PDB file of C-alpha atoms in Angstrom:
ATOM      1  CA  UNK A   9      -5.888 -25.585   0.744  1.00 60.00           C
ATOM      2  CA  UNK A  10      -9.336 -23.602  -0.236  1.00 67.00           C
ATOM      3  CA  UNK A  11      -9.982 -23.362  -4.173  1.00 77.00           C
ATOM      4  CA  UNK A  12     -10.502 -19.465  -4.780  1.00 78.00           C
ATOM      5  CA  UNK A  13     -13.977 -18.824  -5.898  1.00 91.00           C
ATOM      6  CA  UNK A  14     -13.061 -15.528  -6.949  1.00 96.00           C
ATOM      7  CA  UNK A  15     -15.362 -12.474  -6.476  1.00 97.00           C
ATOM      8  CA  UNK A  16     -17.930 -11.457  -9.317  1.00 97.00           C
ATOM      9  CA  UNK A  17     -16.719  -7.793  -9.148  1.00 97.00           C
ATOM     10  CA  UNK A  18     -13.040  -8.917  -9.635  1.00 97.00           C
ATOM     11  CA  UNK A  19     -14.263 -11.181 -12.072  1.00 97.00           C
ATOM     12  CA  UNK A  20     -16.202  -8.810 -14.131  1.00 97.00           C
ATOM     13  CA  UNK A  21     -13.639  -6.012 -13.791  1.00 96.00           C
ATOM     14  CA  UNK A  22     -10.269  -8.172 -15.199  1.00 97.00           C
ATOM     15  CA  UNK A  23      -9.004 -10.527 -18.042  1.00 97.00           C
ATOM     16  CA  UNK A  24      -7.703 -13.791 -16.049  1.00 96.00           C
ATOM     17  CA  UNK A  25      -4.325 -14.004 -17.071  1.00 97.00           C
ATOM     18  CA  UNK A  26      -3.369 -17.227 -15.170  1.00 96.00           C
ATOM     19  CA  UNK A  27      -1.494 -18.692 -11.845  1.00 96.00           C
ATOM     20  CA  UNK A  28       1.333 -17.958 -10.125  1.00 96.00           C
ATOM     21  CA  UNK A  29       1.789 -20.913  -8.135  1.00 92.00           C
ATOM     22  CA  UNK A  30      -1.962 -20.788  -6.646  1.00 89.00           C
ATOM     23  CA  UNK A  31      -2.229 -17.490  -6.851  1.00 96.00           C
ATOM     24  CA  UNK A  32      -4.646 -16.335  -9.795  1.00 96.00           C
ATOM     25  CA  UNK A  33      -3.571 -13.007 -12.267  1.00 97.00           C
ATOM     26  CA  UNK A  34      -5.469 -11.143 -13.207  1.00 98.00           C
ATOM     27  CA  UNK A  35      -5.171  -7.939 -15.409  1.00 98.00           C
ATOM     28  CA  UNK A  36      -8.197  -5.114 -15.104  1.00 98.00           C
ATOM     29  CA  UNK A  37      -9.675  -3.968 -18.202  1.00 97.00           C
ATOM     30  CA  UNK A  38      -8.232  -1.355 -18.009  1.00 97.00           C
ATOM     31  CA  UNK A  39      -5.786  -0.271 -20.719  1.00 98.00           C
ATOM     32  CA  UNK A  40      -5.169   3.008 -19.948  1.00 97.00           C
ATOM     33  CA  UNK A  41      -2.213   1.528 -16.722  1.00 98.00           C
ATOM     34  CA  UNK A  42      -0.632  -1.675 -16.532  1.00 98.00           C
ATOM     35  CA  UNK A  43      -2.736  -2.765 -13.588  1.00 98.00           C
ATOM     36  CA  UNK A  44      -1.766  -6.376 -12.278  1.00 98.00           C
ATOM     37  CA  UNK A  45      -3.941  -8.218  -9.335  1.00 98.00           C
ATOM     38  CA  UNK A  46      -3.102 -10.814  -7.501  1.00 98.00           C
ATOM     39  CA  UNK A  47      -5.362 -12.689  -5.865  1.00 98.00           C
ATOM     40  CA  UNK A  48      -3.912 -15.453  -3.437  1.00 97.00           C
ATOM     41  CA  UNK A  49      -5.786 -18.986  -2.816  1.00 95.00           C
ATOM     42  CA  UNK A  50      -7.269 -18.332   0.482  1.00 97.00           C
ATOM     43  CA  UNK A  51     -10.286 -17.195   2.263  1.00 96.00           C
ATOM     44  CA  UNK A  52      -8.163 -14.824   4.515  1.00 97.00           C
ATOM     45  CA  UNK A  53      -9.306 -11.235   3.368  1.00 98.00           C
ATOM     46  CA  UNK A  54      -5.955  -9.377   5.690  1.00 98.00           C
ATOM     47  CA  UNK A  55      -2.722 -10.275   4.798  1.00 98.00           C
ATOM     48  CA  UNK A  56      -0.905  -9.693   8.251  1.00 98.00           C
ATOM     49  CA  UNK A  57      -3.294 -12.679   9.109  1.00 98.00           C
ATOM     50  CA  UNK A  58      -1.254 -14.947   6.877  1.00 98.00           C
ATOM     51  CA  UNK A  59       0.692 -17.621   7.887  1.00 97.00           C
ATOM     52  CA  UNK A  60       4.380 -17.133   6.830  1.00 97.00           C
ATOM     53  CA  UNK A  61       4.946 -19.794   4.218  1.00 97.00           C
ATOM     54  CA  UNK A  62       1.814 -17.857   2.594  1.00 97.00           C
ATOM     55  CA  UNK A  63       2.980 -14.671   2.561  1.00 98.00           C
ATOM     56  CA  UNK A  64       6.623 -15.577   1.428  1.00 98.00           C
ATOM     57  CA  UNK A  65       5.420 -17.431  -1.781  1.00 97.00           C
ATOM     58  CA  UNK A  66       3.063 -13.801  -2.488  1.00 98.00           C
ATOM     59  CA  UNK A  67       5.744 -12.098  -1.735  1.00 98.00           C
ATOM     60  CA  UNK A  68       7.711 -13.751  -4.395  1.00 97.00           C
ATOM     61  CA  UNK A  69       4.872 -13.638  -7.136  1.00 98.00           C
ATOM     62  CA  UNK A  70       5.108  -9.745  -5.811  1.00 98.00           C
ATOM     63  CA  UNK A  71       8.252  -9.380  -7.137  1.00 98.00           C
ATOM     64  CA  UNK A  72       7.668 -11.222  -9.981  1.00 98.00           C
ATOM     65  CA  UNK A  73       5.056  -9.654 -11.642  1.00 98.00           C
ATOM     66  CA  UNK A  74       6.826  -6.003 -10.550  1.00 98.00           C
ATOM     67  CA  UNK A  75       9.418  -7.001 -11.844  1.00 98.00           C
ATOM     68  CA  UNK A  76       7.335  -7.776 -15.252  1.00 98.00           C
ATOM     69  CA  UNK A  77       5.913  -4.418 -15.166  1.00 98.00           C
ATOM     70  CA  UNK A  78       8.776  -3.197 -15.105  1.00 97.00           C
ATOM     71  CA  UNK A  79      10.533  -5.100 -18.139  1.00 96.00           C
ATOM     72  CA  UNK A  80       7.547  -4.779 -20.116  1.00 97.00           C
ATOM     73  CA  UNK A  81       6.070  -0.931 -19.783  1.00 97.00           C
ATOM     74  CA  UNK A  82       7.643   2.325 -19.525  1.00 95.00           C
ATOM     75  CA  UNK A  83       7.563   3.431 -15.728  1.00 98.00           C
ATOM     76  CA  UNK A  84       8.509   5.917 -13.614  1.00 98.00           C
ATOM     77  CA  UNK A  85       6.555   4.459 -10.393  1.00 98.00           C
ATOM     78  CA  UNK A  86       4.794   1.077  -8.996  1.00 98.00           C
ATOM     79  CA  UNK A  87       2.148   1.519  -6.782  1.00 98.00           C
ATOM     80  CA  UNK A  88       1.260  -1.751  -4.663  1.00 98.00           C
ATOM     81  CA  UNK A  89      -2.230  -1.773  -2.694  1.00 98.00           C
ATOM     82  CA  UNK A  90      -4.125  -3.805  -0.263  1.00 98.00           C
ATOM     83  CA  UNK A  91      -7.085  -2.452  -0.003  1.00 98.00           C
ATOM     84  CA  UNK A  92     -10.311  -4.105  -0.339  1.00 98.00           C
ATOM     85  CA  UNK A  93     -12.827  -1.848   1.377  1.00 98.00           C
ATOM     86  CA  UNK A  94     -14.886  -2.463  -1.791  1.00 97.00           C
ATOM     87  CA  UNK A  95     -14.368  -6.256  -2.545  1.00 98.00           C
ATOM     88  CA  UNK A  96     -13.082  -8.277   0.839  1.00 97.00           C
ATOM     89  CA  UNK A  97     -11.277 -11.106  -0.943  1.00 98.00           C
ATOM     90  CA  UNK A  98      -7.452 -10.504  -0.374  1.00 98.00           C
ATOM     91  CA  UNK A  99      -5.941  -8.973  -3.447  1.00 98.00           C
ATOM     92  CA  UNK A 100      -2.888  -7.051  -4.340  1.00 98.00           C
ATOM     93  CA  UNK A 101      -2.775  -4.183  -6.985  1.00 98.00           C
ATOM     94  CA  UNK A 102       0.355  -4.172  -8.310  1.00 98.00           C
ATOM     95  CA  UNK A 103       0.307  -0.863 -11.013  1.00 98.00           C
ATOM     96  CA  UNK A 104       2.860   0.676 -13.484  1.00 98.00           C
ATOM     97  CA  UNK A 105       2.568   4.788 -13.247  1.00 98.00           C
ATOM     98  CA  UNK A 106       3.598   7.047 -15.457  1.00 98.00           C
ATOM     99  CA  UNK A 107       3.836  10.525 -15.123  1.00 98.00           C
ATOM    100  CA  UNK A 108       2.336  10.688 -18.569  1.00 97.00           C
ATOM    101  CA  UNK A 109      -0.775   8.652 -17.241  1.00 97.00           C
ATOM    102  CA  UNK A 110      -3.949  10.257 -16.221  1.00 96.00           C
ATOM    103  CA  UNK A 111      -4.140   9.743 -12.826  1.00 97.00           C
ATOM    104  CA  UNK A 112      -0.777  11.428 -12.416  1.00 98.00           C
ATOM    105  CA  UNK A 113       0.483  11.859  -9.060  1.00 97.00           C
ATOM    106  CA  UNK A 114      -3.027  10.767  -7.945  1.00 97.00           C
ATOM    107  CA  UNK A 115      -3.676   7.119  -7.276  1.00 97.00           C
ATOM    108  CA  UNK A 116      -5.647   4.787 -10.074  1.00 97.00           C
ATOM    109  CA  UNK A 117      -8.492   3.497  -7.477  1.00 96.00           C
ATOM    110  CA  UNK A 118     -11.792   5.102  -8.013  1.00 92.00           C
ATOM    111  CA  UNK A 119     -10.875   6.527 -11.184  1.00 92.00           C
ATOM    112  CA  UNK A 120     -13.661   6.363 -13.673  1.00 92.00           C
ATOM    113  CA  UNK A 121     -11.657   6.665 -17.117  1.00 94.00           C
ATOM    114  CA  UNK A 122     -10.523   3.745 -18.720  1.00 92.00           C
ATOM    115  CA  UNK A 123     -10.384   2.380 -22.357  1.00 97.00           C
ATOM    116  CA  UNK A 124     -10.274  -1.437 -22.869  1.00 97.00           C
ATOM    117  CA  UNK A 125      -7.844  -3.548 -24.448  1.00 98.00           C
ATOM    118  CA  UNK A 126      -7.717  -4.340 -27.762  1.00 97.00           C
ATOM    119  CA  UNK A 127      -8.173  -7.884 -29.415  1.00 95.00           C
ATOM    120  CA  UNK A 128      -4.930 -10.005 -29.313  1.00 97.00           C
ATOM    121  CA  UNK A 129      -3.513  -7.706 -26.569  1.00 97.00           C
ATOM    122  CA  UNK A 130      -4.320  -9.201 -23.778  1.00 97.00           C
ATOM    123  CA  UNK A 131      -3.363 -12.848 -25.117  1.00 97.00           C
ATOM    124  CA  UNK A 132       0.217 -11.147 -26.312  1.00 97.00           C
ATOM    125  CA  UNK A 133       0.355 -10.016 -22.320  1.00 97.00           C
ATOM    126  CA  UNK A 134      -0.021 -13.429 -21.216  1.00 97.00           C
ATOM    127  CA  UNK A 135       2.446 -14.497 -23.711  1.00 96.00           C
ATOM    128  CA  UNK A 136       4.759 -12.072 -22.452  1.00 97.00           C
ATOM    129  CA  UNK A 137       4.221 -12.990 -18.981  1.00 97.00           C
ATOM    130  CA  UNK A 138       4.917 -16.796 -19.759  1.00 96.00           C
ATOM    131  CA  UNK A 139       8.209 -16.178 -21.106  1.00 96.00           C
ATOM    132  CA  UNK A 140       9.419 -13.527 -18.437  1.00 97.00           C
ATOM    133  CA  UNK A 141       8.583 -15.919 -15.955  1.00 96.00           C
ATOM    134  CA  UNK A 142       9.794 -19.119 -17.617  1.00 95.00           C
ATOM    135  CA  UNK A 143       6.769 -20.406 -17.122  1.00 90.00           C
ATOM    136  CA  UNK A 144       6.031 -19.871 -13.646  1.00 94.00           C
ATOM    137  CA  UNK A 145       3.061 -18.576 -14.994  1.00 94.00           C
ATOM    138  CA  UNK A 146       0.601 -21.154 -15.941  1.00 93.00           C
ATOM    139  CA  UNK A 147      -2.199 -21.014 -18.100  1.00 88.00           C
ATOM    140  CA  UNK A 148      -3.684 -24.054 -17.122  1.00 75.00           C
ATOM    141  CA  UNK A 149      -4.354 -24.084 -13.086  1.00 66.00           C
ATOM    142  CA  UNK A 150      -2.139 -26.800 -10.885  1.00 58.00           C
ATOM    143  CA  UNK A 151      -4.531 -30.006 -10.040  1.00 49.00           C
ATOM    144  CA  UNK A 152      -6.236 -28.979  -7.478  1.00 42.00           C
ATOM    145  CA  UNK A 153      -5.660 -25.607  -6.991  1.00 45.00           C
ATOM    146  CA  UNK A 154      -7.874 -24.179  -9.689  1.00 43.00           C
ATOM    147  CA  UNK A 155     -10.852 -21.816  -9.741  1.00 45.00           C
ATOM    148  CA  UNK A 156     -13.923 -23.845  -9.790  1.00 41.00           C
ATOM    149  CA  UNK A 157     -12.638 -27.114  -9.741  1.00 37.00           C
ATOM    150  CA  UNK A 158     -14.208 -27.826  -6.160  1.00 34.00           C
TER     151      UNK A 158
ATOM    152  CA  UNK B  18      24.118   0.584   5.542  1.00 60.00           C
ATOM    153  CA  UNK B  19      22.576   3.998   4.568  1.00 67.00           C
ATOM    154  CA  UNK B  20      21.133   6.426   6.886  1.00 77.00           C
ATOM    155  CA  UNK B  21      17.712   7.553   6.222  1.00 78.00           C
ATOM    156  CA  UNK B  22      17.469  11.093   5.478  1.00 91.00           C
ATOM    157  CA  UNK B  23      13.651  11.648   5.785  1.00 96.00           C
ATOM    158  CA  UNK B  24      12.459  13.203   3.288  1.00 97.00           C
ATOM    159  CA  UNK B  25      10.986  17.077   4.069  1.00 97.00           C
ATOM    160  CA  UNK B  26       7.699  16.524   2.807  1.00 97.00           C
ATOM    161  CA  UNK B  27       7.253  13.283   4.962  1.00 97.00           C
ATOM    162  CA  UNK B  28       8.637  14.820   7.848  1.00 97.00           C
ATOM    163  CA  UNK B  29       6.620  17.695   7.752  1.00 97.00           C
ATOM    164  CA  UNK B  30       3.214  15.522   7.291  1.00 96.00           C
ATOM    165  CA  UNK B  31       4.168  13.059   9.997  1.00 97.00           C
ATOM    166  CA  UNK B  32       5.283  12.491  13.978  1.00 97.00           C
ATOM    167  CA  UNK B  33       7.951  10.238  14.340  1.00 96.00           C
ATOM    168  CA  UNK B  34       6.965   7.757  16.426  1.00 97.00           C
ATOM    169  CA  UNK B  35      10.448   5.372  16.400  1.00 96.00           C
ATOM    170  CA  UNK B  36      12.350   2.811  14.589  1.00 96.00           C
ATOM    171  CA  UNK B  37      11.453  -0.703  14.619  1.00 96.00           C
ATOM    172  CA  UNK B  38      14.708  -2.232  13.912  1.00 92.00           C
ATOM    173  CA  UNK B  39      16.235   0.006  11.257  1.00 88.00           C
ATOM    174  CA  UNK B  40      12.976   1.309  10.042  1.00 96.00           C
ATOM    175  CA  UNK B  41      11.430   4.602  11.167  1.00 96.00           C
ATOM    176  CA  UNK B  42       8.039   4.511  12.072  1.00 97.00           C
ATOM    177  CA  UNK B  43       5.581   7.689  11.335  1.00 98.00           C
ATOM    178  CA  UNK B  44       2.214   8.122  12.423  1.00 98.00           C
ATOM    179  CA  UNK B  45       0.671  10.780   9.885  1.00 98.00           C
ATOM    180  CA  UNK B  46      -0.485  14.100  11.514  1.00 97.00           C
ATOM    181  CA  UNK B  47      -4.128  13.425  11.174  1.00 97.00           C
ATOM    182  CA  UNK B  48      -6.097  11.849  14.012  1.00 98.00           C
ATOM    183  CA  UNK B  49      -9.168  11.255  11.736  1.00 97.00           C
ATOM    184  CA  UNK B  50      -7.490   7.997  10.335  1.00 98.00           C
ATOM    185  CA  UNK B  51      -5.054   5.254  12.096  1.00 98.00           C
ATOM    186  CA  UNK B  52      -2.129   6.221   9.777  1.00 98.00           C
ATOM    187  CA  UNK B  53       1.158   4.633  10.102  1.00 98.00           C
ATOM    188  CA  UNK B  54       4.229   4.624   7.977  1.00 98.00           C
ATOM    189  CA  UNK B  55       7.045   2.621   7.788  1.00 98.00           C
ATOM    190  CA  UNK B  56      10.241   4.333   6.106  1.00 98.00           C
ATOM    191  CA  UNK B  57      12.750   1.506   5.719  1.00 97.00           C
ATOM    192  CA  UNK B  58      16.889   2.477   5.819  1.00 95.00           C
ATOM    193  CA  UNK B  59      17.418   2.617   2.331  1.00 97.00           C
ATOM    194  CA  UNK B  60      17.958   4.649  -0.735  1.00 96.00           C
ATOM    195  CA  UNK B  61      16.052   2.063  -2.934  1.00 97.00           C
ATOM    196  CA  UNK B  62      12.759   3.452  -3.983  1.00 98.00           C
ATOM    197  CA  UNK B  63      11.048   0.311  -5.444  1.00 98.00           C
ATOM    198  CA  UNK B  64      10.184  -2.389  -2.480  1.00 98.00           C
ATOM    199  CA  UNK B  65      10.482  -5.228  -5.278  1.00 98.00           C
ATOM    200  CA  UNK B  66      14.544  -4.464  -5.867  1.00 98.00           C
ATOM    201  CA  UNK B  67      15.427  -4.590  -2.244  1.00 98.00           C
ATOM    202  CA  UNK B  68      17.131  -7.526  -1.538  1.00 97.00           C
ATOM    203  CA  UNK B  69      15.405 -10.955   0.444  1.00 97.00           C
ATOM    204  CA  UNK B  70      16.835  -9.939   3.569  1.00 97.00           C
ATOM    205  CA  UNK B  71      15.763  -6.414   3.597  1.00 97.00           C
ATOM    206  CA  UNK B  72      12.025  -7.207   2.197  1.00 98.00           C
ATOM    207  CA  UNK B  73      11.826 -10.004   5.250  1.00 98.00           C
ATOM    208  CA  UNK B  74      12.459  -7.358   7.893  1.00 97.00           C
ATOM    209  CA  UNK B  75      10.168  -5.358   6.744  1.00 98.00           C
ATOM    210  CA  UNK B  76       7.104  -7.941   6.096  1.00 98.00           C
ATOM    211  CA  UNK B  77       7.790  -8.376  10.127  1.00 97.00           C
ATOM    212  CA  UNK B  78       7.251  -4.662  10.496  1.00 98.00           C
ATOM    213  CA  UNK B  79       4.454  -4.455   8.706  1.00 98.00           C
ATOM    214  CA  UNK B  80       3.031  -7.500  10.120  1.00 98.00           C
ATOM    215  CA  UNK B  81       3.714  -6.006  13.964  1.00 98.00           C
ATOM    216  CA  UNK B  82       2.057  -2.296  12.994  1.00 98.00           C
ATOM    217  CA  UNK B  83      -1.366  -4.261  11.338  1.00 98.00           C
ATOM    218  CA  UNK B  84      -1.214  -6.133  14.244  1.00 98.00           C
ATOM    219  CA  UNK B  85      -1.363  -3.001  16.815  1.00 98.00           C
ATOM    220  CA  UNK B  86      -3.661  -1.097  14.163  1.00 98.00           C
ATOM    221  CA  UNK B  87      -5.877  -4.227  14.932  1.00 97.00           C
ATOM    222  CA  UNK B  88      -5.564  -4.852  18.542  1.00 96.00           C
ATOM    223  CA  UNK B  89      -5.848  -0.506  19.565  1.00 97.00           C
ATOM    224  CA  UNK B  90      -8.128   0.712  17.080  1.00 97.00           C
ATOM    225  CA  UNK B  91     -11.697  -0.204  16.155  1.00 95.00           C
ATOM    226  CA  UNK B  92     -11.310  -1.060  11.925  1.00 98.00           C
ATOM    227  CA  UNK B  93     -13.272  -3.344   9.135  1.00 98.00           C
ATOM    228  CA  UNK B  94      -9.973  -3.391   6.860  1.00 98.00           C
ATOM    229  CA  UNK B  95      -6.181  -2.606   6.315  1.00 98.00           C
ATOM    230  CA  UNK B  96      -5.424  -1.102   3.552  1.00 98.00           C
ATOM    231  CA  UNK B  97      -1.735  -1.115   2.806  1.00 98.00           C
ATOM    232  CA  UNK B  98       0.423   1.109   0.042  1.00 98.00           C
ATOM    233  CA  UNK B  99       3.140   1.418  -1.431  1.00 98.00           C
ATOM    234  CA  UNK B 100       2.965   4.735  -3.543  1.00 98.00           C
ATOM    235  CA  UNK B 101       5.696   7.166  -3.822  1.00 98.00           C
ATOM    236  CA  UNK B 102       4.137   9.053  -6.737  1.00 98.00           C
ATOM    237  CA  UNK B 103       4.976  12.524  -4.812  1.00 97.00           C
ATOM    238  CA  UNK B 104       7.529  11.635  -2.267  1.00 98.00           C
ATOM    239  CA  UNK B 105       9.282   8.784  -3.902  1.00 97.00           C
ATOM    240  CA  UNK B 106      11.200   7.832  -0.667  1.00 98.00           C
ATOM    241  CA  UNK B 107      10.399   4.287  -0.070  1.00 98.00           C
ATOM    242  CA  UNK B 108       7.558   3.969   2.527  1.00 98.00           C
ATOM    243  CA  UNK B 109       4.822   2.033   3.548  1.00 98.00           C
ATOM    244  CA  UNK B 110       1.775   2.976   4.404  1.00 98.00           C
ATOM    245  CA  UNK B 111      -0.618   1.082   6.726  1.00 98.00           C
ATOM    246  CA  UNK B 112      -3.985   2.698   7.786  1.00 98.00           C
ATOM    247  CA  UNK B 113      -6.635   0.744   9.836  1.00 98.00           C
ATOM    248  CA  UNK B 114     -10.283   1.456   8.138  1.00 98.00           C
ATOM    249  CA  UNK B 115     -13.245   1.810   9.568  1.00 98.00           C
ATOM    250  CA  UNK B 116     -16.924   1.600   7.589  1.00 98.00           C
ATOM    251  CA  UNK B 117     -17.564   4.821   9.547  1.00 97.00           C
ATOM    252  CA  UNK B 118     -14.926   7.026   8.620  1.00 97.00           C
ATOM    253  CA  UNK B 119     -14.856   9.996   6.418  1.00 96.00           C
ATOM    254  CA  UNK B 120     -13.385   8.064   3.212  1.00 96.00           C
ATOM    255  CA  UNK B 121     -14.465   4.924   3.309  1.00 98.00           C
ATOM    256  CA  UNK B 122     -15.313   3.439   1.340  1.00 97.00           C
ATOM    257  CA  UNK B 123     -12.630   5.170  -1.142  1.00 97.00           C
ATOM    258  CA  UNK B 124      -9.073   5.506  -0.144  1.00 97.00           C
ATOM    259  CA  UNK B 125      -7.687   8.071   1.870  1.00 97.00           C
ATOM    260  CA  UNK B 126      -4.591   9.221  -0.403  1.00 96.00           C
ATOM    261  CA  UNK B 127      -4.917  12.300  -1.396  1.00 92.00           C
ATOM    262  CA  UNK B 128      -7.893  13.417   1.430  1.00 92.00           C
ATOM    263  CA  UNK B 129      -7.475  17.032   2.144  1.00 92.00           C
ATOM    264  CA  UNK B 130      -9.560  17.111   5.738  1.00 94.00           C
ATOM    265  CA  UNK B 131      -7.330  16.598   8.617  1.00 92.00           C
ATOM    266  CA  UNK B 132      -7.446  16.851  12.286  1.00 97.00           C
ATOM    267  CA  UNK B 133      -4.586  17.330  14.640  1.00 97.00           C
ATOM    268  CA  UNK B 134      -3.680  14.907  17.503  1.00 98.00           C
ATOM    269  CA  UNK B 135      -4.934  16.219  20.801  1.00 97.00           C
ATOM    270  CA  UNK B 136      -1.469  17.028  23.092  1.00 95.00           C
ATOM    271  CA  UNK B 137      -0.472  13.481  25.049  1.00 97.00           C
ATOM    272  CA  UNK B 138      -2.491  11.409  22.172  1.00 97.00           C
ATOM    273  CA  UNK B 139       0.711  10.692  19.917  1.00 97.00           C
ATOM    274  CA  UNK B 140       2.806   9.899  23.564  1.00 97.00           C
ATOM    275  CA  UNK B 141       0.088   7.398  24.329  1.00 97.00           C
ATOM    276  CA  UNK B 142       0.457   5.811  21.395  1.00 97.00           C
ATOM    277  CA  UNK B 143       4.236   5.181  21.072  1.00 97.00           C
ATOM    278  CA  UNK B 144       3.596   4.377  24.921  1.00 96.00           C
ATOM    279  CA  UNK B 145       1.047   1.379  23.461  1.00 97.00           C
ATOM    280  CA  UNK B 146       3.743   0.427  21.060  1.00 97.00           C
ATOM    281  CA  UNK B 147       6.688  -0.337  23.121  1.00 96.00           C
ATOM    282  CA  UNK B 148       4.651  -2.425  25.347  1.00 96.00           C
ATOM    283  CA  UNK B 149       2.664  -3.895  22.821  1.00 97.00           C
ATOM    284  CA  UNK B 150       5.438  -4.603  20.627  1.00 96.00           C
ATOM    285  CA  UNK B 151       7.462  -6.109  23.602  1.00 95.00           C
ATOM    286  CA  UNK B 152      10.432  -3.391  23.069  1.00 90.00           C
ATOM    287  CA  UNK B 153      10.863  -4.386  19.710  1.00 94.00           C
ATOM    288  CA  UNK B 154       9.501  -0.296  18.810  1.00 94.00           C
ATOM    289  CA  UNK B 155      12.755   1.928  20.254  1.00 93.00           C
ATOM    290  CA  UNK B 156      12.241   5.330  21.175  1.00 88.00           C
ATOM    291  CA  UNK B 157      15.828   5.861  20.470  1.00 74.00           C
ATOM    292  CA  UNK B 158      17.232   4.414  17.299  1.00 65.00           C
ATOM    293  CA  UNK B 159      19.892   1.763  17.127  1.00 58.00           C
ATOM    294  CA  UNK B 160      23.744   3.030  16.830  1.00 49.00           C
ATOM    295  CA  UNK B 161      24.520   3.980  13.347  1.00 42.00           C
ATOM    296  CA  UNK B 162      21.074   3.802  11.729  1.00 45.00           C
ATOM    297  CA  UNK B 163      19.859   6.888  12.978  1.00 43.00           C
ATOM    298  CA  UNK B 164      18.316   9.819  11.218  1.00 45.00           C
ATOM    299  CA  UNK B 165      20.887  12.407  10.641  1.00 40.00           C
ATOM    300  CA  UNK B 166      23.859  10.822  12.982  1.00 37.00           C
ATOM    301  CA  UNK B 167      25.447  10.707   9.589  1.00 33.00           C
TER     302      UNK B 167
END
């Protein structure tokens, strides 16, 4: 299994949150949506390309962290994207909307507004996150499976 | 199971191309982009509450249209979306990109230039389909999951 080395535009655009399994959260610093990213461990950048076991276990931490959105923020909409036309590595946007929110029927990507979080809310998100999941999240990476550890 | 009633808006954007098991596949009306969309048979409007059985199906569907997007079209990157901030109606987009087309590298929601299919383009297509989807894409959907047999 490859260790994710995970892109320096992801990594400068997000708070790491933790992993799912070996898939790495992150959240964007972005406070103005509840914008999740997932970034499965693998150098694959299309997910079609995936081999099944793969995209089952994504699938699940899918649901899972929709599912958090959900609990956690005030919704009316989640958008899910595959995209990376800008940054290759395989990553999944998983995004509470509001109607209330600024980009409002529009999509988030590209937009150039954003405010960032506030101290202590980002750790209060993870802590969130831990519980919701009953610790499926993980702070700490599996052996093996972590970013950098190779 | 439900019936899909296709909602106006996406009906009005779209050709209908077929239904790949009980999901009907669109192909939006703009030749400038490989558009497809996949409108599963169900009232649900958030992917991540369909049940396991339902979300399999339709990671084979989307799998099968990337794969085609791939194989008949010249791209650099899917990009794949779940949306529903205008037409909540549960579908799926999946649009092969191409480093030389008019949005890239941005996303193409929300694009406003268009251009129509040339007559015979959209039959060649679903013609491309069928075969290359071994029969799996039917021209004619299966009993009692058709659009408006209800």
């Amino acid at each position: 299994m490859p260790n994710i080395q995970l892109d320096p535009r992801l990594k400068q655009d997000s708070h790491h949150l933790g992993w799912l399994g070996a898939t790495e959260l992150l959240l964007m610093r972005n406070s103005l949506f509840p914008w999740f990213v997932l970034v499965p461990n693998t150098n694959e950048i299309e997910f079609y390309k995936l081999d099944s076991a793969l995209q089952l276990q994504i699938l699940g931490q899918l649901n899972l962290v929709s599912e958090f959105v959900e609990h956690r923020y005030q919704i009316d909409k989640m958008n899910i994207g595959l995209i990376g036309n800008i940054v290759s590595q395989l990553h999944i946007h998983v995004i509470g909307r509001s109607r209330k929110d600024l980009c409002w029927p529009g999509v988030v990507w590209g937009v150039k507004a954003f405010a960032p979080y506030e101290p202590g809310q980002v750790e209060e998100i993870v802590e969130k996150l831990v519980t919701f999941s009953q610790g499926v999240l993980r702070i700490n990476p599996e052996s093996g499976h972590c970013t950098g550890s190779g």
